Short mmCIF file of C-alpha atoms in Angstrom, two decimals:
data_model
loop_
_atom_site.label_atom_id
_atom_site.label_comp_id
_atom_site.label_asym_id
_atom_site.label_seq_id
_atom_site.Cartn_x
_atom_site.Cartn_y
_atom_site.Cartn_z
CA MET E 98 -14.90 15.16 -17.26
CA TYR E 99 -12.23 17.04 -18.99
CA MET E 100 -12.42 17.37 -22.54
CA ALA E 101 -9.41 17.92 -24.99
CA LYS E 102 -9.62 20.84 -27.23
CA ARG E 103 -8.06 21.33 -30.50
CA PHE E 104 -8.15 22.80 -34.20
CA THR E 105 -10.25 21.29 -36.70
CA ASP E 106 -9.85 21.70 -40.51
CA THR E 107 -13.03 23.05 -41.87
CA ASN E 108 -12.09 22.78 -45.18
CA LYS E 109 -12.07 19.10 -45.33
CA TRP E 110 -15.60 18.99 -46.58
CA LYS E 111 -14.07 20.87 -49.52
CA ASP E 112 -11.18 18.28 -50.03
CA SER E 113 -11.89 15.83 -52.97
CA TRP E 114 -9.92 13.03 -50.94
CA PHE E 115 -12.61 13.63 -48.06
CA GLN E 116 -15.72 13.98 -50.09
CA ASP E 117 -14.83 10.59 -52.00
CA LEU E 118 -14.94 9.00 -48.59
CA PRO E 119 -17.89 6.71 -47.81
CA THR E 120 -20.01 7.98 -44.93
CA LYS E 121 -18.64 5.56 -42.51
CA TYR E 122 -15.13 6.35 -43.14
CA LYS E 123 -15.64 10.14 -43.11
CA LEU E 124 -17.14 9.55 -39.55
CA PHE E 125 -14.17 7.20 -38.46
CA TRP E 126 -11.61 10.09 -39.74
CA ILE E 127 -13.41 12.77 -37.53
CA TYR E 128 -13.25 9.97 -34.57
CA LEU E 129 -9.67 9.42 -35.17
CA CYS E 130 -8.76 12.98 -35.08
CA ASP E 131 -10.84 13.41 -31.82
CA GLU E 132 -9.72 10.60 -30.03
CA CYS E 133 -5.98 10.57 -30.73
CA ASP E 134 -3.77 11.86 -27.95
CA ALA E 135 -1.81 15.22 -27.99
CA ALA E 136 0.67 14.24 -30.27
CA GLY E 137 -1.51 12.88 -32.84
CA LEU E 138 -1.31 8.99 -31.80
CA TRP E 139 -3.99 6.55 -31.60
CA LYS E 140 -4.14 3.38 -29.80
CA PRO E 141 -6.11 1.04 -32.01
CA ASN E 142 -9.33 -0.56 -30.57
CA ILE E 143 -11.47 -1.21 -33.45
CA ARG E 144 -14.19 -2.82 -31.20
CA LEU E 145 -14.82 0.53 -29.29
CA ALA E 146 -14.56 2.73 -32.63
CA THR E 147 -17.58 0.39 -33.96
CA PHE E 148 -19.49 0.71 -30.75
CA GLN E 149 -19.10 4.59 -30.52
CA ILE E 150 -19.68 5.31 -34.21
CA GLY E 151 -22.74 2.68 -35.04
CA GLU E 152 -20.72 1.11 -38.10
CA PRO E 153 -18.62 -2.15 -38.32
CA PHE E 154 -15.12 -1.74 -39.29
CA GLU E 155 -12.37 -3.80 -40.12
CA GLU E 156 -8.52 -3.10 -39.18
CA ALA E 157 -6.96 -4.12 -42.39
CA GLU E 158 -9.62 -2.16 -44.38
CA LEU E 159 -9.02 1.12 -42.28
CA LYS E 160 -5.27 0.62 -42.72
CA ARG E 161 -6.01 0.48 -46.60
CA VAL E 162 -8.26 3.43 -46.46
CA PHE E 163 -5.94 5.80 -44.46
CA CYS E 164 -2.65 4.44 -45.73
CA ASP E 165 -1.55 7.75 -46.84
CA ARG E 166 -2.87 9.56 -43.81
CA ILE E 167 -1.42 7.64 -41.09
CA THR E 168 1.56 5.51 -40.04
CA ILE E 169 1.86 2.42 -37.71
CA THR E 170 4.56 2.94 -35.05
CA GLU E 171 6.66 -0.16 -33.59
CA SER E 172 4.62 0.01 -30.66
CA GLY E 173 1.31 -0.64 -32.69
CA TYR E 174 -0.19 3.27 -32.64
CA TRP E 175 -1.59 4.81 -35.28
CA PHE E 176 -0.05 8.26 -36.01
CA ILE E 177 -1.75 10.89 -38.20
CA THR E 178 1.06 12.12 -40.23
CA LYS E 179 -0.17 15.66 -40.56
CA PHE E 180 -1.58 16.29 -37.01
CA ILE E 181 1.36 17.87 -35.56
CA ASN E 182 2.06 20.50 -38.27
CA PHE E 183 -1.71 21.38 -38.45
CA GLN E 184 -2.22 21.64 -34.59
CA TYR E 185 1.20 23.03 -33.49
CA GLY E 186 3.24 24.17 -36.80
CA GLU E 187 7.16 23.55 -35.91
CA LEU E 188 7.63 22.14 -32.51
CA SER E 189 10.32 23.86 -30.58
CA GLU E 190 12.15 22.49 -27.60
CA SER E 191 11.93 26.10 -25.92
CA SER E 192 8.00 25.81 -25.83
CA LYS E 193 6.76 24.05 -22.62
CA PRO E 194 3.65 22.81 -24.05
CA HIS E 195 5.69 21.48 -26.75
CA LEU E 196 8.15 19.33 -24.59
CA SER E 197 5.79 16.48 -23.37
CA ILE E 198 4.52 15.96 -27.11
CA ILE E 199 8.43 15.76 -28.12
CA LYS E 200 8.84 13.09 -25.33
CA ILE E 201 5.87 11.17 -26.60
CA LEU E 202 7.13 11.23 -30.16
CA HIS E 203 10.53 10.01 -29.37
CA TYR E 204 9.12 7.13 -27.00
CA HIS E 205 7.31 5.87 -30.33
CA LYS E 206 10.49 6.70 -32.29
CA ILE E 207 8.96 9.09 -34.60
CA LYS E 208 11.49 10.70 -36.46
CA GLY E 209 11.75 14.45 -37.76
CA TYR E 210 11.38 16.34 -34.61
CA PRO E 211 13.61 18.31 -31.95
CA LYS E 212 14.99 15.97 -29.15
CA GLY E 213 14.50 18.73 -26.21
CA ILE E 214 16.09 21.39 -24.28
CA HIS E 215 20.12 21.67 -24.73
CA THR E 216 21.33 24.73 -22.57
CA LEU E 217 21.29 25.04 -18.64
CA LYS E 218 19.45 28.40 -18.87
CA GLU E 219 16.63 26.99 -20.71
CA LYS E 220 16.40 24.07 -18.48
CA GLU E 221 16.24 26.50 -15.48
CA GLN E 222 13.77 28.73 -17.08
CA GLU E 223 11.46 25.71 -17.99
CA LYS E 224 11.72 24.33 -14.37
CA GLU E 225 10.14 27.35 -13.08
CA LYS E 226 7.47 27.54 -15.72
CA GLU E 227 6.72 23.79 -14.93
CA LYS E 228 6.12 24.18 -11.20
CA GLU E 229 3.66 26.96 -11.76
CA GLU E 230 1.78 25.22 -14.60
CA VAL E 231 1.78 21.83 -12.79
CA LYS E 232 0.26 23.69 -9.72
CA GLU E 233 -2.38 25.12 -11.88
CA GLN E 234 -3.36 21.75 -13.84
CA GLU E 235 -3.64 19.70 -10.42
CA SER E 236 -5.52 22.21 -8.61
CA SER E 237 -8.82 21.71 -10.54
CA GLU E 238 -10.75 18.37 -9.68
CA GLU E 239 -11.66 17.59 -12.81
CA LYS E 240 -10.62 14.42 -14.35
CA ARG E 241 -8.72 14.14 -17.42
CA ARG E 242 -8.05 11.42 -20.06
CA ILE E 243 -5.10 9.35 -18.60
CA GLU E 244 -2.91 10.57 -21.79
CA GLU E 245 -3.35 14.00 -20.29
CA CYS E 246 -2.26 12.93 -16.99
CA LEU E 247 0.89 11.23 -18.57
CA THR E 248 1.82 14.58 -19.99
CA ILE E 249 1.08 16.42 -16.93
CA ALA E 250 2.98 14.15 -14.66
CA MET E 251 6.11 14.08 -17.13
CA ALA E 252 5.84 18.10 -16.79
CA ASP E 253 6.52 17.73 -13.09
CA GLN E 254 10.39 17.06 -12.87
CA ARG E 255 10.46 16.93 -9.12
CA TRP E 256 7.90 14.27 -8.99
CA VAL E 257 9.73 12.30 -11.86
CA LYS E 258 12.92 12.59 -10.05
CA ALA E 259 11.52 11.66 -6.75
CA ASN E 260 9.77 8.52 -8.41
CA LYS E 261 12.53 7.84 -10.70
CA SER E 262 10.22 7.56 -13.43
CA ASP E 263 10.15 8.08 -17.09
CA THR E 264 7.86 7.96 -20.01
CA THR E 265 8.24 4.59 -20.68
CA GLU E 266 6.86 3.56 -17.38
CA LEU E 267 3.85 5.84 -17.52
CA MET E 268 2.97 4.42 -20.88
CA LEU E 269 3.11 0.61 -19.37
CA PHE E 270 0.91 2.27 -16.36
CA ASN E 271 -1.51 3.64 -18.81
CA ASP E 272 -1.97 0.13 -20.58
CA TYR E 273 -2.34 -1.28 -16.94
CA LEU E 274 -5.03 1.28 -16.36
CA GLU E 275 -6.72 0.89 -19.58
CA ARG E 276 -6.93 -2.76 -19.11
CA LEU E 277 -8.62 -2.52 -15.68
CA GLY E 278 -11.11 0.01 -17.42
CA HIS E 279 -9.77 3.06 -16.08
CA TYR E 280 -9.53 6.03 -18.58
CA THR E 281 -9.72 9.23 -16.91
CA PHE E 282 -8.24 10.67 -13.44
CA ASN E 283 -7.46 13.59 -11.40
CA PRO E 284 -3.99 14.30 -12.46
CA LEU E 285 -2.98 14.47 -8.49
CA ASP E 286 -4.72 10.84 -7.93
CA TYR E 287 -2.93 9.79 -11.13
CA LYS E 288 0.53 10.45 -9.78
CA ARG E 289 -0.35 9.02 -6.48
CA TYR E 290 -1.71 5.88 -7.82
CA PHE E 291 1.44 5.52 -10.03
CA ALA E 292 3.91 5.89 -6.87
CA LYS E 293 1.78 3.68 -4.87
CA LEU E 294 2.10 0.94 -7.34
CA LYS E 295 5.52 1.30 -8.18
CA GLY E 296 6.55 1.21 -4.44
CA ARG E 297 4.53 -1.98 -3.85
CA TYR E 298 4.46 -3.83 -7.20
CA PRO E 299 7.26 -2.49 -9.31
CA GLU E 300 6.85 -5.54 -11.43
CA MET E 301 3.65 -4.33 -12.76
CA LEU E 302 5.57 -1.54 -14.74
CA LYS E 303 7.99 -3.64 -16.55
CA LYS E 304 6.09 -5.10 -19.22
CA LYS E 305 2.58 -5.35 -20.63
CA TYR E 306 0.20 -7.75 -19.03
CA SER E 307 -3.08 -9.62 -20.57
CA ARG E 308 -6.26 -8.84 -18.87
CA GLU E 309 -5.89 -12.41 -17.57
CA GLU E 310 -2.88 -11.88 -16.20
CA LEU E 311 -3.85 -8.84 -14.46
CA TYR E 312 -6.77 -10.45 -12.88
CA GLU E 313 -4.45 -13.18 -11.60
CA ILE E 314 -1.99 -10.69 -10.22
CA ALA E 315 -4.88 -8.69 -8.63
CA LYS E 316 -5.98 -11.87 -6.69
CA GLN E 317 -2.41 -12.38 -5.36
CA MET E 318 -2.59 -8.75 -4.23
CA ASP E 319 -5.48 -9.39 -2.42
CA LEU E 320 -4.68 -12.36 -0.83
CA GLN E 321 -1.20 -10.56 0.67
CA ASN E 322 -3.25 -7.66 1.83
CA GLN E 323 -5.53 -10.29 3.65
CA ASN E 324 -2.52 -11.86 5.16
CA LYS E 325 -0.94 -8.77 6.47
CA ALA E 326 -4.40 -7.72 7.85
CA SER E 327 -4.87 -11.20 9.74
#
């Protein structure tokens, strides 16, 4: 399984704020910093956090304890406010790894970061880099977290153009996968699955569905496939 690697602040153990936290909240803070995506965003799943950490948590209490360390986005994600500066320093639109992060931040309407490449020359240079990096990332058979797959897919501009896709659709696609219990994919299989789903059932990428709605849609899909086969 693919594991994201990132910097960790070893000085947190000397930080009076961290020292004063009860043990369960120390564990949650480390968990949050590990489980967030490459942009420092975490889709809250308190039930899963409780299960994995082995301590009971209440969402309201977590928001109170970490109120000066996180902000809640309009989409409901938790954003670690100092994550970007600690992991990357100043984001640059001329840096390929930063571009996908900038796109995610703008999708969640988080202000204060660059908007992307502006010059034609920079765009052409990035396209060449993207082709090589996408090939390298997809050549591995390892599965990656779907958040990483989204970043890789958006970096492949030819694929984005061919599928007429954008970050919004892929975020909805990831939500669809999560509700079905899929959290990791090979990046190439991820893009194929997305293209197949959009081609056959484009309405699936237009809004968020509840688990019950997804099951009902899945039944309808199975029925349609049976009718075609008969």
